[in-house]
Coordinates of C-alpha atoms in Angstrom, one line a residue:
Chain A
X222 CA -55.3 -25.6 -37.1
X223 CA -57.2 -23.7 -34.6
X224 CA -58.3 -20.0 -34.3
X225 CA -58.7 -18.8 -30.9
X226 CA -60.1 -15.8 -29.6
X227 CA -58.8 -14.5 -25.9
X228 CA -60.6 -11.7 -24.6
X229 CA -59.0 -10.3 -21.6
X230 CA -61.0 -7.5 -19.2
X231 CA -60.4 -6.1 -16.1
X232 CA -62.2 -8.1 -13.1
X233 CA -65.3 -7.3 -11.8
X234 CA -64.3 -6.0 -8.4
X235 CA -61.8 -3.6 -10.2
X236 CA -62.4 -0.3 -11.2
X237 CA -61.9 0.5 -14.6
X238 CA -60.8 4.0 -14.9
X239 CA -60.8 4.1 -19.0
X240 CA -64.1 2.1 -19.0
X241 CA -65.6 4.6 -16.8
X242 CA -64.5 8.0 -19.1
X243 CA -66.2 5.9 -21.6
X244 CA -69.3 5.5 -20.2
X245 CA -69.3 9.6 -19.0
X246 CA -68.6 10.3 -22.8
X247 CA -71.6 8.0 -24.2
X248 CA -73.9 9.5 -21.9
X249 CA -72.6 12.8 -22.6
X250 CA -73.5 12.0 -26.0
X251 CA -77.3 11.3 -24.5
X252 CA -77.1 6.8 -24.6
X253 CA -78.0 7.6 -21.1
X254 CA -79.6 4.0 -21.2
X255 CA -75.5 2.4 -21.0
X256 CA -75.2 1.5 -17.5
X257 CA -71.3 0.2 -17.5
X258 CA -68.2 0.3 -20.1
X259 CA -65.9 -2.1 -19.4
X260 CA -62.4 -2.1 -21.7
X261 CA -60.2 -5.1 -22.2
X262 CA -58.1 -6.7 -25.0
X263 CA -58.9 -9.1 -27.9
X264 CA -56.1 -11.3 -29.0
X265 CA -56.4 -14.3 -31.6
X266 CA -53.9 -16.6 -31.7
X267 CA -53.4 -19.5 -34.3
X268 CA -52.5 -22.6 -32.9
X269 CA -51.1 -25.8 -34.6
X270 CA -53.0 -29.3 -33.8
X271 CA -50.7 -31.3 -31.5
X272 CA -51.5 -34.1 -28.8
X273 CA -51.8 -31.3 -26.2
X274 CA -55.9 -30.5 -26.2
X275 CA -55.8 -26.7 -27.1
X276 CA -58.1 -25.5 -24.2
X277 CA -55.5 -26.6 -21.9
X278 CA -52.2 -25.1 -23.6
X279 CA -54.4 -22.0 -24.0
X280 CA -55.7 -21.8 -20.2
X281 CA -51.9 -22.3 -19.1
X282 CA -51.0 -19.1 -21.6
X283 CA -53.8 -17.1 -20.4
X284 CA -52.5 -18.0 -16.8
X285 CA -48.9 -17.4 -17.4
X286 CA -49.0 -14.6 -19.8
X287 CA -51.8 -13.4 -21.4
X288 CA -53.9 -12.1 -18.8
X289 CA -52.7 -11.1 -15.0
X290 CA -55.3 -13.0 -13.0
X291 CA -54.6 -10.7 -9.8
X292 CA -56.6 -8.1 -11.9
X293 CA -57.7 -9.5 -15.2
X294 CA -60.9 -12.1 -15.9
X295 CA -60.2 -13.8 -19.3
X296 CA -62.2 -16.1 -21.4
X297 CA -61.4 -17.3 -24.7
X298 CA -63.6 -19.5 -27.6
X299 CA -62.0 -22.1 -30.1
X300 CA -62.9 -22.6 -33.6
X301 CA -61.5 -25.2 -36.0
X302 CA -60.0 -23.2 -39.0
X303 CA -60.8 -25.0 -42.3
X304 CA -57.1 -26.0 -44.1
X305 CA -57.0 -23.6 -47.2
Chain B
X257 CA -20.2 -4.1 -2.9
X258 CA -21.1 -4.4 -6.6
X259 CA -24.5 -4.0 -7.8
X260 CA -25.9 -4.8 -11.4
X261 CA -28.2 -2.6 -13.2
X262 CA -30.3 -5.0 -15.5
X263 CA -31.1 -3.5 -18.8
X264 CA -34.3 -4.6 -20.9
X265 CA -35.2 -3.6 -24.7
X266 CA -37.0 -0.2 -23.8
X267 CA -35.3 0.3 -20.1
X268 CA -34.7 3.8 -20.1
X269 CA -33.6 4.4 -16.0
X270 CA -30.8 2.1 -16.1
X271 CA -28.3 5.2 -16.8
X272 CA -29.6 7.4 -13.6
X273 CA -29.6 3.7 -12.0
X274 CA -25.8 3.3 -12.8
X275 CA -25.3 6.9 -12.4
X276 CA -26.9 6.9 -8.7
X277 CA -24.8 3.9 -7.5
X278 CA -21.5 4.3 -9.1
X279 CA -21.1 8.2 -9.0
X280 CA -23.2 9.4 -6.0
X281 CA -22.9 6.6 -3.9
X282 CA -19.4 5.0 -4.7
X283 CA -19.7 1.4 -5.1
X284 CA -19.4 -0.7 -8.0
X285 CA -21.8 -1.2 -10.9
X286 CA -21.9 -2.7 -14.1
X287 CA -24.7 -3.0 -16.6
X288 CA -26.3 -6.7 -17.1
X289 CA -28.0 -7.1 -20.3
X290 CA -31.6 -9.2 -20.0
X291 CA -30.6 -12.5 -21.7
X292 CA -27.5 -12.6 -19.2
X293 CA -26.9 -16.5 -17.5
X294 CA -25.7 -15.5 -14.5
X295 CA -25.7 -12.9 -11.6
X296 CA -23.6 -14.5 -9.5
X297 CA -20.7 -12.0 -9.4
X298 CA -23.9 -9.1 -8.1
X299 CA -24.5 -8.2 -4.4
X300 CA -27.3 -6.6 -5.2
X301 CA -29.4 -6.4 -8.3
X302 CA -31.6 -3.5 -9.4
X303 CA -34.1 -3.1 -12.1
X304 CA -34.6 0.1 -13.8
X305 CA -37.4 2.1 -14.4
X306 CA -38.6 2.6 -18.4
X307 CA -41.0 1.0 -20.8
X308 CA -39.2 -2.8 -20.8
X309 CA -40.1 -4.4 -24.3
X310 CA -42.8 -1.4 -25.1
X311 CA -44.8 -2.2 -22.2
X312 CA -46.6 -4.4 -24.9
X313 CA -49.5 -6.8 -23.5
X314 CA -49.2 -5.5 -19.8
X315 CA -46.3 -3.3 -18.4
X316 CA -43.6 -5.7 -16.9
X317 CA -45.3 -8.9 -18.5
X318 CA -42.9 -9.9 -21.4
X319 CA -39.8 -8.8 -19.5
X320 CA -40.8 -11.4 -16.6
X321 CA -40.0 -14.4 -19.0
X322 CA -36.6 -12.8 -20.0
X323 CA -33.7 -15.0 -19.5
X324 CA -32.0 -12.5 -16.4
X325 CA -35.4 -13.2 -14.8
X326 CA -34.5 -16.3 -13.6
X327 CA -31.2 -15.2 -12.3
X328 CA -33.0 -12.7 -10.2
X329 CA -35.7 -14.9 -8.8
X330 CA -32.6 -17.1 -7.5
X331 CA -30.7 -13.6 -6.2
X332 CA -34.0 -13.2 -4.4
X333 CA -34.0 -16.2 -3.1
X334 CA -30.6 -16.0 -1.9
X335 CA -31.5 -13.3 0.4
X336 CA -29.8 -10.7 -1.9
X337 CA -31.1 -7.4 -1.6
X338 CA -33.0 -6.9 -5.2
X339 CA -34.6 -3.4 -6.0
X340 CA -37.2 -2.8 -8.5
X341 CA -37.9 1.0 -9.4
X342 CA -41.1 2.0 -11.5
X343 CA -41.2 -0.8 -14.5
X344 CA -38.9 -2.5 -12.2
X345 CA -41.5 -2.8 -9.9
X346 CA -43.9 -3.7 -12.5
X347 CA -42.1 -6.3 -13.5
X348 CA -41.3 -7.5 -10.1
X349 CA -45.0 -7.9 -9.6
X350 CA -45.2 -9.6 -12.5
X351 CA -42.6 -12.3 -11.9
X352 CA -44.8 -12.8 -8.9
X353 CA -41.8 -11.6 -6.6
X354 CA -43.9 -9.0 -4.9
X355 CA -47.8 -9.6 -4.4
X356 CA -50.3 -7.3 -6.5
X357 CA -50.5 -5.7 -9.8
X358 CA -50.6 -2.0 -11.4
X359 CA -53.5 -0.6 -12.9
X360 CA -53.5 2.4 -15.1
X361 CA -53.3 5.8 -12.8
X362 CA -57.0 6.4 -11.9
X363 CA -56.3 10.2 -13.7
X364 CA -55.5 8.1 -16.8
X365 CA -52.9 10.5 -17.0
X366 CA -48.8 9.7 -17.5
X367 CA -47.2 12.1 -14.3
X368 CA -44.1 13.4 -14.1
X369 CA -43.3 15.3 -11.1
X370 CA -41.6 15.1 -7.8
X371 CA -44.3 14.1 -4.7
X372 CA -44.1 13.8 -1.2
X373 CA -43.5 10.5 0.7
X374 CA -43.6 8.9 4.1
X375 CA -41.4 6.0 5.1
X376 CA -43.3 4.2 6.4
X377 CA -41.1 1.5 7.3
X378 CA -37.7 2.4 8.1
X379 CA -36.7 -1.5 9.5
X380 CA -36.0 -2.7 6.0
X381 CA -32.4 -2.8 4.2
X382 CA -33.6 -0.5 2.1
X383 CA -34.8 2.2 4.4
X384 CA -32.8 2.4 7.5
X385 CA -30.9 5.3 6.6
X386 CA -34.4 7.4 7.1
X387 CA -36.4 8.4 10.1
X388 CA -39.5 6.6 10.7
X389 CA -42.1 8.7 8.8
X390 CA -39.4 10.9 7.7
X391 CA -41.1 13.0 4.7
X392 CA -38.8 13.0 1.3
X393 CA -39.0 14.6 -2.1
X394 CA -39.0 11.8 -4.6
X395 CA -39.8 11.9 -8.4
X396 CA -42.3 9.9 -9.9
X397 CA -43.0 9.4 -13.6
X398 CA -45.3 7.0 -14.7
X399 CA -48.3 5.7 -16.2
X400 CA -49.0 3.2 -14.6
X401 CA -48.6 3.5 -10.9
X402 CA -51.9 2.3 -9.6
X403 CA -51.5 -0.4 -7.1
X404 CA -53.6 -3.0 -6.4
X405 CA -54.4 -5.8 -4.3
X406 CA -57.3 -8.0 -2.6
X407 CA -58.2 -7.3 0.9
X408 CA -56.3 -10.4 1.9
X409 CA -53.0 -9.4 0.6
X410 CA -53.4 -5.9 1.7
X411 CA -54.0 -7.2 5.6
X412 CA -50.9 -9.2 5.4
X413 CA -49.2 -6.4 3.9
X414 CA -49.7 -4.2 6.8
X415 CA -49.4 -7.1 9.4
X416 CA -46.1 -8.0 8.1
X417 CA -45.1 -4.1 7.7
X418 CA -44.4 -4.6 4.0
X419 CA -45.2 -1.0 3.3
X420 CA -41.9 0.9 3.5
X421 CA -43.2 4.2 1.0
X422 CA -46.9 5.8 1.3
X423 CA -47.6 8.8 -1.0
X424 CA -47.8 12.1 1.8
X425 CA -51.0 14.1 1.4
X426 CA -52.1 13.8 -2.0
X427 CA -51.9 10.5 -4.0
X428 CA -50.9 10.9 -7.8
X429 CA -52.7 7.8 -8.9
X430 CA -54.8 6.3 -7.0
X431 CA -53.0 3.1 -5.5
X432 CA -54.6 1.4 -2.5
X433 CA -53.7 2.9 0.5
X434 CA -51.1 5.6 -1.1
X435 CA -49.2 2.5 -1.4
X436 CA -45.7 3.6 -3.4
X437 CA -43.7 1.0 -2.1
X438 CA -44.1 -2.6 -0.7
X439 CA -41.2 -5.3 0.5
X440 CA -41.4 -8.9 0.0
X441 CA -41.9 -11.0 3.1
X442 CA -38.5 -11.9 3.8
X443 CA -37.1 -8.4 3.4
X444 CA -35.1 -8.3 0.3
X445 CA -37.2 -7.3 -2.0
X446 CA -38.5 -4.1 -2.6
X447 CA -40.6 -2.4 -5.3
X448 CA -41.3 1.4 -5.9
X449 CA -43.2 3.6 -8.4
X450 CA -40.6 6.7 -7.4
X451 CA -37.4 6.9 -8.6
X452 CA -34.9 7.5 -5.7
X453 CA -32.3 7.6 -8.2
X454 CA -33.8 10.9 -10.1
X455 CA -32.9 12.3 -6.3
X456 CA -29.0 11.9 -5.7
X457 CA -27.7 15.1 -6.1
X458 CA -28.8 18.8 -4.5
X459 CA -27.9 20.3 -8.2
X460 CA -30.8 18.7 -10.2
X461 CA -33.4 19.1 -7.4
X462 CA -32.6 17.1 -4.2
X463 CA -30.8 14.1 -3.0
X464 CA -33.4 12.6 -1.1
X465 CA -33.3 8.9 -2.4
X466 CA -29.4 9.0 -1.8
X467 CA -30.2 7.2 1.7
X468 CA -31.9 4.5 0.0
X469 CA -28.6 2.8 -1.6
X470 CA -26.5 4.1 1.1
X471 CA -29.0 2.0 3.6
X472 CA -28.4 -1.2 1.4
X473 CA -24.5 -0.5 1.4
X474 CA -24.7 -0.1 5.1
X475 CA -26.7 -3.5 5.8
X476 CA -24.4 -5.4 3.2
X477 CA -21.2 -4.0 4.9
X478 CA -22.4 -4.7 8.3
X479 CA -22.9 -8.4 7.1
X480 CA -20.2 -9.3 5.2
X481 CA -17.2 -6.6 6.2
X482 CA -14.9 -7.5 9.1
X483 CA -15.0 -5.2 11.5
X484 CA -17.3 -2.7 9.5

């Protein structure tokens, strides 16, 4: 079994209205040193072992599904969960 | 002409959809459930507005891979004229049908209120009933209306003409451009953040986006009615 962690945030070159009420609150709150809030999504997903390697099924799901590429960045780690 | 009104979990425009076409404009209309096999027996398909399957993930993303889906995609393909309103649009963009993606309204704020909007294009089945630049009263009510695309997409939107609606003075959420509606390339397919079908009637506020089926019945007739 695998754990794998997606996180999915908005690209660079998009603004991130929520992200940027964020930041105005913190520095309302005087952490004037936080230069940029960027909000996204976590998702981990629990994958089976099969002949497919994981980081490609999970590239294809990020692609088709999980993230919206026009307007999201994603990036994801594996780990090897431990059979219980 | 008969039109289908698809109908996703959470769809909640698909009544004022049905409502629109069959009462105020007169043609047929029958509701098509989202795991449907076939759209065969449709002249024209159109997605509703609403929150399809609890806008979970990203609004328009899980009702992309429902089963209708791939009957539209082929109705689109046919050249039939497809219409997707508010999360119809969303999830036209998400099927990849229309270029682009929403973002959240830059007020971060759900509106609900009638705005101004320019036709921009009046050369599309959709819009040829309307003046060019004509001004109309159309109801918006979303969320997430934002519009967005890369420069590239945007200057091929605007040489093609692809942008039929433009929000008129003010613009309730931000979209590039006042974008509020965009056609596909060929013509056929068009997506809107206002609801034209909110605006049939002069008793509940205006009738404004009555002209918006009656220009799809009029290019339908005119192609497939003898002597129309």
């Amino acid at each position: 079994m695998y754990k794998v962690k997606v996180f999915v945030t908005l690209r660079e070159s998009v603004l991130d209205p929520q992200g940027t009420v964020v930041k105005n609150s913190l520095h309302s709150m005087n952490y004037s040193e936080v230069s940029d809030v960027r909000i996204g999504k976590y998702m981990e997903l629990t994958i089976k072992k099969s002949e497919r390697p994981v980081e490609e099924a999970v590239k294809e799901m990020c692609e088709r599904l999980l993230a919206n590429v026009v307007i999201e960045d994603y990036r994801f780690e594996i780990e090897e969960a431990v059979a219980q | 002409m008969k039109f289908a009104v698809i109908v996703f979990p959470g769809s909640n425009c698909d009544i004022d959809m049905y409502h629109a076409v069959k009462d105020e404009l007169g043609a047929e209309a029958e509701y098509v459930w989202h795991d449907a096999e076939s759209l065969d027996e449709y002249d024209g398909i159109l997605l509703p507005g609403g929150f399809s399957y609890g806008d979970y993930l990203r609004s328009g993303a899980v009702a992309r891979f429902s089963n209708v889906m791939k009957e539209v995609v082929k109705a689109a393909e046919a050249g039939k004229p497809v219409l997707g309103v508010c999360n119809g649009f969303q999830v036209l963009l998400e099927a990849g049908l229309l270029p682009g993606a929403m973002r959240r309204n830059d007020s971060l704020k759900f509106i609900c209120r009638s705005v101004e909007l320019k036709v921009a294009n009046n050369e599309t089945m959709f819009s040829s009933s309307y003046e060019k630049n004509e001004v109309i009263q159309i109801p918006i009510a979303h969320g997430e209306g934002n519009y967005y695309c890369d420069e590239a997409t945007l200057a091929k939107l605007q040489e093609n003409n692809q942008i039929v609606f433009t929000y008129n003075g003010t613009n309730p959420n931000g979209s590039l451009e006042n974008i509020a509606g965009i056609i596909n390339e060929k013509g056929n397919v068009l997506g809107m953040m206002p609801h034209p079908e909110r605006a049939v009637d002069e008793l509940l506020g205006g009738a404004d986006g009555l002209k918006l089926f009656q220009s799809i019945v009029k290019q339908w007739r005119e192609a497939h009615v003898v002597n129309a």
